Short mmCIF file of C-alpha atoms in Angstrom, two decimals:
data_model
loop_
_atom_site.label_atom_id
_atom_site.label_comp_id
_atom_site.label_asym_id
_atom_site.label_seq_id
_atom_site.Cartn_x
_atom_site.Cartn_y
_atom_site.Cartn_z
CA MET A 1 9.30 -20.64 -63.05
CA PRO A 2 10.00 -24.25 -64.20
CA THR A 3 13.44 -24.95 -65.67
CA GLN A 4 11.73 -26.11 -68.89
CA ILE A 5 10.30 -22.61 -69.38
CA LYS A 6 13.51 -20.78 -68.45
CA SER A 7 15.55 -22.69 -71.02
CA LEU A 8 13.30 -22.01 -74.00
CA PRO A 9 15.14 -20.66 -77.07
CA ASP A 10 14.48 -17.31 -78.71
CA PRO A 11 12.44 -17.13 -81.95
CA THR A 12 14.52 -18.09 -84.96
CA TRP A 13 14.14 -18.77 -88.68
CA SER A 14 15.17 -22.27 -89.70
CA ASP A 15 15.53 -24.11 -92.99
CA SER A 16 18.08 -26.71 -91.90
CA ASP A 17 16.51 -27.99 -88.67
CA ALA A 18 12.83 -27.78 -89.55
CA THR A 19 9.99 -30.13 -88.66
CA CYS A 20 7.24 -31.45 -90.93
CA VAL A 21 4.05 -29.53 -90.18
CA ALA A 22 1.94 -32.53 -91.21
CA CYS A 23 3.50 -35.37 -89.19
CA ALA A 24 6.20 -33.74 -86.99
CA TYR A 25 9.01 -35.72 -88.64
CA SER A 26 12.40 -34.00 -88.43
CA LEU A 27 13.57 -32.43 -91.70
CA ALA A 28 17.09 -31.81 -90.37
CA GLY A 29 19.68 -31.99 -93.11
CA LEU A 30 17.24 -31.56 -95.99
CA THR A 31 17.59 -28.65 -98.40
CA LEU A 32 14.31 -26.90 -99.15
CA PRO A 33 12.22 -27.37 -101.18
CA ALA A 34 11.95 -30.99 -100.08
CA HIS A 35 9.40 -33.72 -99.43
CA CYS A 36 9.03 -35.10 -95.92
CA PRO A 37 10.63 -38.60 -95.89
CA GLU A 38 7.85 -39.83 -93.61
CA CYS A 39 4.58 -38.54 -95.10
CA GLY A 40 5.62 -36.93 -98.41
CA THR A 41 4.38 -33.41 -97.61
CA LEU A 42 6.18 -30.82 -99.71
CA HIS A 43 7.97 -28.07 -97.79
CA GLU A 44 9.08 -25.03 -99.74
CA ALA A 45 9.40 -22.32 -97.11
CA ARG A 46 11.56 -21.72 -94.09
CA GLN A 47 9.95 -22.05 -90.67
CA LEU A 48 9.82 -19.43 -87.95
CA ILE A 49 10.37 -21.51 -84.81
CA VAL A 50 8.85 -19.96 -81.68
CA ALA A 51 8.97 -21.63 -78.28
CA GLY A 52 6.25 -21.22 -75.68
CA ILE A 53 2.94 -22.49 -74.36
CA PRO A 54 -0.14 -22.36 -76.62
CA SER A 55 -3.54 -21.96 -75.02
CA ILE A 56 -5.60 -25.16 -74.96
CA ARG A 57 -8.48 -23.33 -76.63
CA SER A 58 -6.27 -22.39 -79.57
CA ILE A 59 -5.38 -25.95 -80.53
CA MET A 60 -8.58 -27.74 -79.51
CA SER A 61 -10.79 -28.88 -82.37
CA PRO A 62 -14.47 -27.80 -82.30
CA ALA A 63 -15.59 -31.43 -81.91
CA ARG A 64 -13.34 -31.93 -78.88
CA LEU A 65 -14.49 -28.65 -77.36
CA CYS A 66 -18.13 -29.75 -77.72
CA ALA A 67 -17.30 -33.11 -76.15
CA VAL A 68 -15.60 -31.43 -73.20
CA ILE A 69 -18.57 -29.11 -72.66
CA ALA A 70 -21.00 -32.04 -72.89
CA THR A 71 -18.99 -34.08 -70.38
CA ILE A 72 -18.87 -31.19 -67.92
CA ALA A 73 -22.61 -30.60 -68.34
CA LEU A 74 -23.32 -34.30 -67.73
CA ALA A 75 -21.17 -34.27 -64.60
CA PHE A 76 -23.08 -31.23 -63.31
CA VAL A 77 -26.46 -32.89 -63.98
CA ILE A 78 -25.36 -36.04 -62.19
CA SER A 79 -24.19 -34.06 -59.17
CA GLN A 80 -27.54 -32.28 -58.96
CA LEU A 81 -29.98 -35.05 -59.84
CA GLY A 82 -27.99 -38.13 -58.88
CA PRO A 83 -28.94 -38.05 -55.17
CA ILE A 84 -32.64 -37.62 -56.06
CA PHE A 85 -32.64 -40.62 -58.40
CA ALA A 86 -30.67 -42.64 -55.84
CA ILE A 87 -33.21 -41.90 -53.09
CA ARG A 88 -35.98 -43.06 -55.40
CA GLY A 89 -34.16 -46.32 -56.00
CA HIS A 90 -32.83 -45.64 -59.51
CA TRP A 91 -29.27 -46.70 -58.65
CA MET A 92 -28.63 -48.33 -62.00
CA PHE A 93 -29.44 -45.12 -63.85
CA VAL A 94 -27.07 -43.10 -61.66
CA LEU A 95 -24.33 -45.73 -61.98
CA ALA A 96 -24.69 -45.85 -65.77
CA ALA A 97 -24.50 -42.06 -66.01
CA LEU A 98 -21.37 -42.03 -63.83
CA VAL A 99 -19.71 -44.69 -65.98
CA VAL A 100 -20.47 -42.71 -69.14
CA CYS A 101 -19.17 -39.48 -67.61
CA VAL A 102 -15.95 -41.00 -66.24
CA GLY A 103 -15.38 -42.94 -69.45
CA ALA A 104 -15.80 -39.83 -71.59
CA GLY A 105 -13.39 -37.92 -69.36
CA ILE A 106 -10.74 -40.64 -69.58
CA LEU A 107 -11.15 -40.92 -73.36
CA LEU A 108 -10.77 -37.17 -73.85
CA ALA A 109 -7.71 -37.07 -71.59
CA ARG A 110 -5.97 -40.02 -73.27
CA SER A 111 -6.69 -38.85 -76.82
CA ALA A 112 -5.69 -35.22 -76.27
CA PRO A 113 -2.65 -33.96 -78.21
CA ARG A 114 0.29 -33.88 -75.83
CA ALA A 115 1.14 -30.42 -77.13
CA GLN A 116 -1.57 -29.01 -74.89
CA GLY A 117 -0.65 -27.69 -71.51
CA GLY A 118 3.16 -27.69 -71.84
CA ALA A 119 6.12 -25.97 -73.46
CA CYS A 120 6.17 -26.58 -77.22
CA ARG A 121 7.74 -25.47 -80.45
CA MET A 122 5.44 -23.52 -82.76
CA ALA A 123 6.47 -23.62 -86.41
CA PHE A 124 5.08 -20.71 -88.43
CA THR A 125 5.03 -21.34 -92.16
CA PRO A 126 3.00 -19.57 -94.87
CA GLY A 127 -0.67 -19.79 -93.92
CA ARG A 128 -0.37 -21.92 -90.80
CA VAL A 129 1.25 -22.63 -87.45
CA SER A 130 1.98 -26.16 -86.25
CA VAL A 131 2.37 -26.96 -82.55
CA ILE A 132 5.01 -29.63 -82.00
CA GLY A 133 6.77 -31.03 -78.93
CA PRO A 134 10.09 -29.44 -77.90
CA ASP A 135 12.10 -32.43 -79.16
CA GLY A 136 10.31 -32.55 -82.51
CA ALA A 137 9.04 -36.09 -81.97
CA THR A 138 7.08 -36.03 -78.71
CA ASN A 139 3.81 -35.22 -80.45
CA ALA A 140 4.43 -36.85 -83.79
CA ALA A 141 1.21 -38.84 -83.46
CA HIS A 142 -0.95 -35.76 -82.97
CA PRO A 143 0.62 -32.52 -84.24
CA ALA A 144 -1.90 -29.69 -84.02
CA THR A 145 -2.10 -27.33 -86.99
CA VAL A 146 -3.96 -24.02 -87.06
CA ALA A 147 -4.62 -22.75 -90.58
CA PHE A 148 -5.15 -19.07 -91.43
CA ARG A 149 -7.25 -17.30 -94.05
CA GLY A 150 -4.70 -14.53 -94.46
CA ASN A 151 -6.80 -11.63 -93.13
CA GLU A 152 -6.21 -12.20 -89.41
CA ARG A 153 -4.98 -9.48 -87.07
CA VAL A 154 -1.76 -10.37 -85.22
CA GLU A 155 -1.04 -8.80 -81.82
CA LEU A 156 2.07 -9.17 -79.67
CA ARG A 157 1.93 -7.92 -76.08
CA GLN A 158 5.15 -7.87 -74.08
CA ILE A 159 4.66 -9.32 -70.58
CA SER A 160 8.26 -9.16 -69.38
CA ASP A 161 11.74 -8.64 -70.80
CA PHE A 162 11.74 -12.18 -72.20
CA TRP A 163 8.09 -13.25 -72.34
CA ALA A 164 5.26 -12.11 -74.61
CA ASN A 165 1.71 -13.04 -75.48
CA ILE A 166 0.79 -13.56 -79.12
CA ARG A 167 -2.84 -13.34 -80.25
CA ILE A 168 -4.13 -13.95 -83.76
CA ARG A 169 -7.72 -12.87 -84.33
CA GLY A 170 -9.96 -13.59 -87.29
CA THR A 171 -13.31 -12.13 -88.29
CA GLN A 172 -15.07 -14.57 -85.96
CA GLY A 173 -12.83 -14.15 -82.94
CA LEU A 174 -9.63 -15.57 -81.53
CA VAL A 175 -7.89 -18.07 -83.84
CA PHE A 176 -4.64 -18.71 -81.97
CA GLN A 177 -3.06 -17.58 -78.71
CA ALA A 178 0.17 -18.49 -76.95
CA GLY A 179 2.69 -17.28 -74.42
CA ILE A 180 6.07 -17.22 -76.17
CA ARG A 181 9.72 -16.70 -75.38
CA CYS A 182 10.44 -13.34 -77.02
CA PRO A 183 13.09 -10.93 -75.73
CA ARG A 184 11.94 -7.33 -75.86
CA SER A 185 14.83 -6.42 -78.16
CA ILE A 186 13.55 -8.66 -80.99
CA ALA A 187 9.80 -8.27 -80.38
CA PRO A 188 9.16 -5.98 -83.41
CA GLU A 189 11.06 -8.34 -85.73
CA THR A 190 9.23 -11.38 -84.32
CA LEU A 191 5.84 -9.67 -84.74
CA ASN A 192 6.59 -8.77 -88.36
CA SER A 193 7.78 -12.32 -89.09
CA ILE A 194 4.63 -13.87 -87.62
CA ARG A 195 2.45 -11.41 -89.54
CA ALA A 196 4.26 -12.32 -92.75
CA ALA A 197 3.61 -16.03 -92.15
CA VAL A 198 -0.04 -15.51 -91.26
CA HIS A 199 -0.76 -13.28 -94.24
CA THR A 200 1.15 -15.35 -96.82
CA PRO A 201 -0.75 -18.14 -98.66
CA GLN A 202 0.45 -21.69 -98.11
CA THR A 203 3.08 -22.79 -100.60
CA HIS A 204 2.44 -26.54 -100.43
CA SER A 205 -0.57 -28.77 -100.97
CA GLY A 206 -3.38 -28.88 -98.47
CA ASP A 207 -4.50 -25.27 -98.57
CA PRO A 208 -7.38 -24.94 -96.11
CA THR A 209 -10.80 -23.77 -97.20
CA GLU A 210 -11.34 -22.15 -93.83
CA ALA A 211 -9.30 -21.13 -90.85
CA GLY A 212 -9.39 -23.50 -87.93
CA VAL A 213 -7.75 -26.43 -86.20
CA SER A 214 -6.94 -29.78 -87.76
CA PHE A 215 -5.40 -32.85 -86.20
CA THR A 216 -3.45 -35.23 -88.39
CA SER A 217 -2.34 -38.72 -87.57
#
């Protein structure tokens, strides 16, 4: 197991070393309620800070997911039909399709939130969870926020003595999933805390009209 994963902290409530859920700016030293010095977002509630690795599906916007699927489909079509078009002399068509496919792949990779695919901090506040880099600034340009309706079902499955899987399901399926650092001894308390955050309405502006993923810049 990588050292980065082994050194993850246990879940903890924080109101003195919090991070802005809108722009990932550090709120260390501020007394809540307080406005973020960077973007002005009002923060009135403590944050439950959980360390772990969120699933890419959980923090990928629907538009990005469609783009990924379309790019994969295009690559498959090119691999199947490309040789046929090339034999018939349509090299320019094949080349153009390859350029589009490679370009789309590079664009998706470069614009993806860096929170995906690595150890992160997940800040649970009333009505939402924000995925932020472990140092609080790594992903400041693209913090991923998953908003909840308040009727989701929260499940915590212990995988080992120190590792658990958290799943939050809505009426239309999985809303958020992550592997988290969670010692077995505090699993019940962590589960109750996450449930409280998910089922409590947001206390600051920007209440979502529907559960889902939003990316702020």
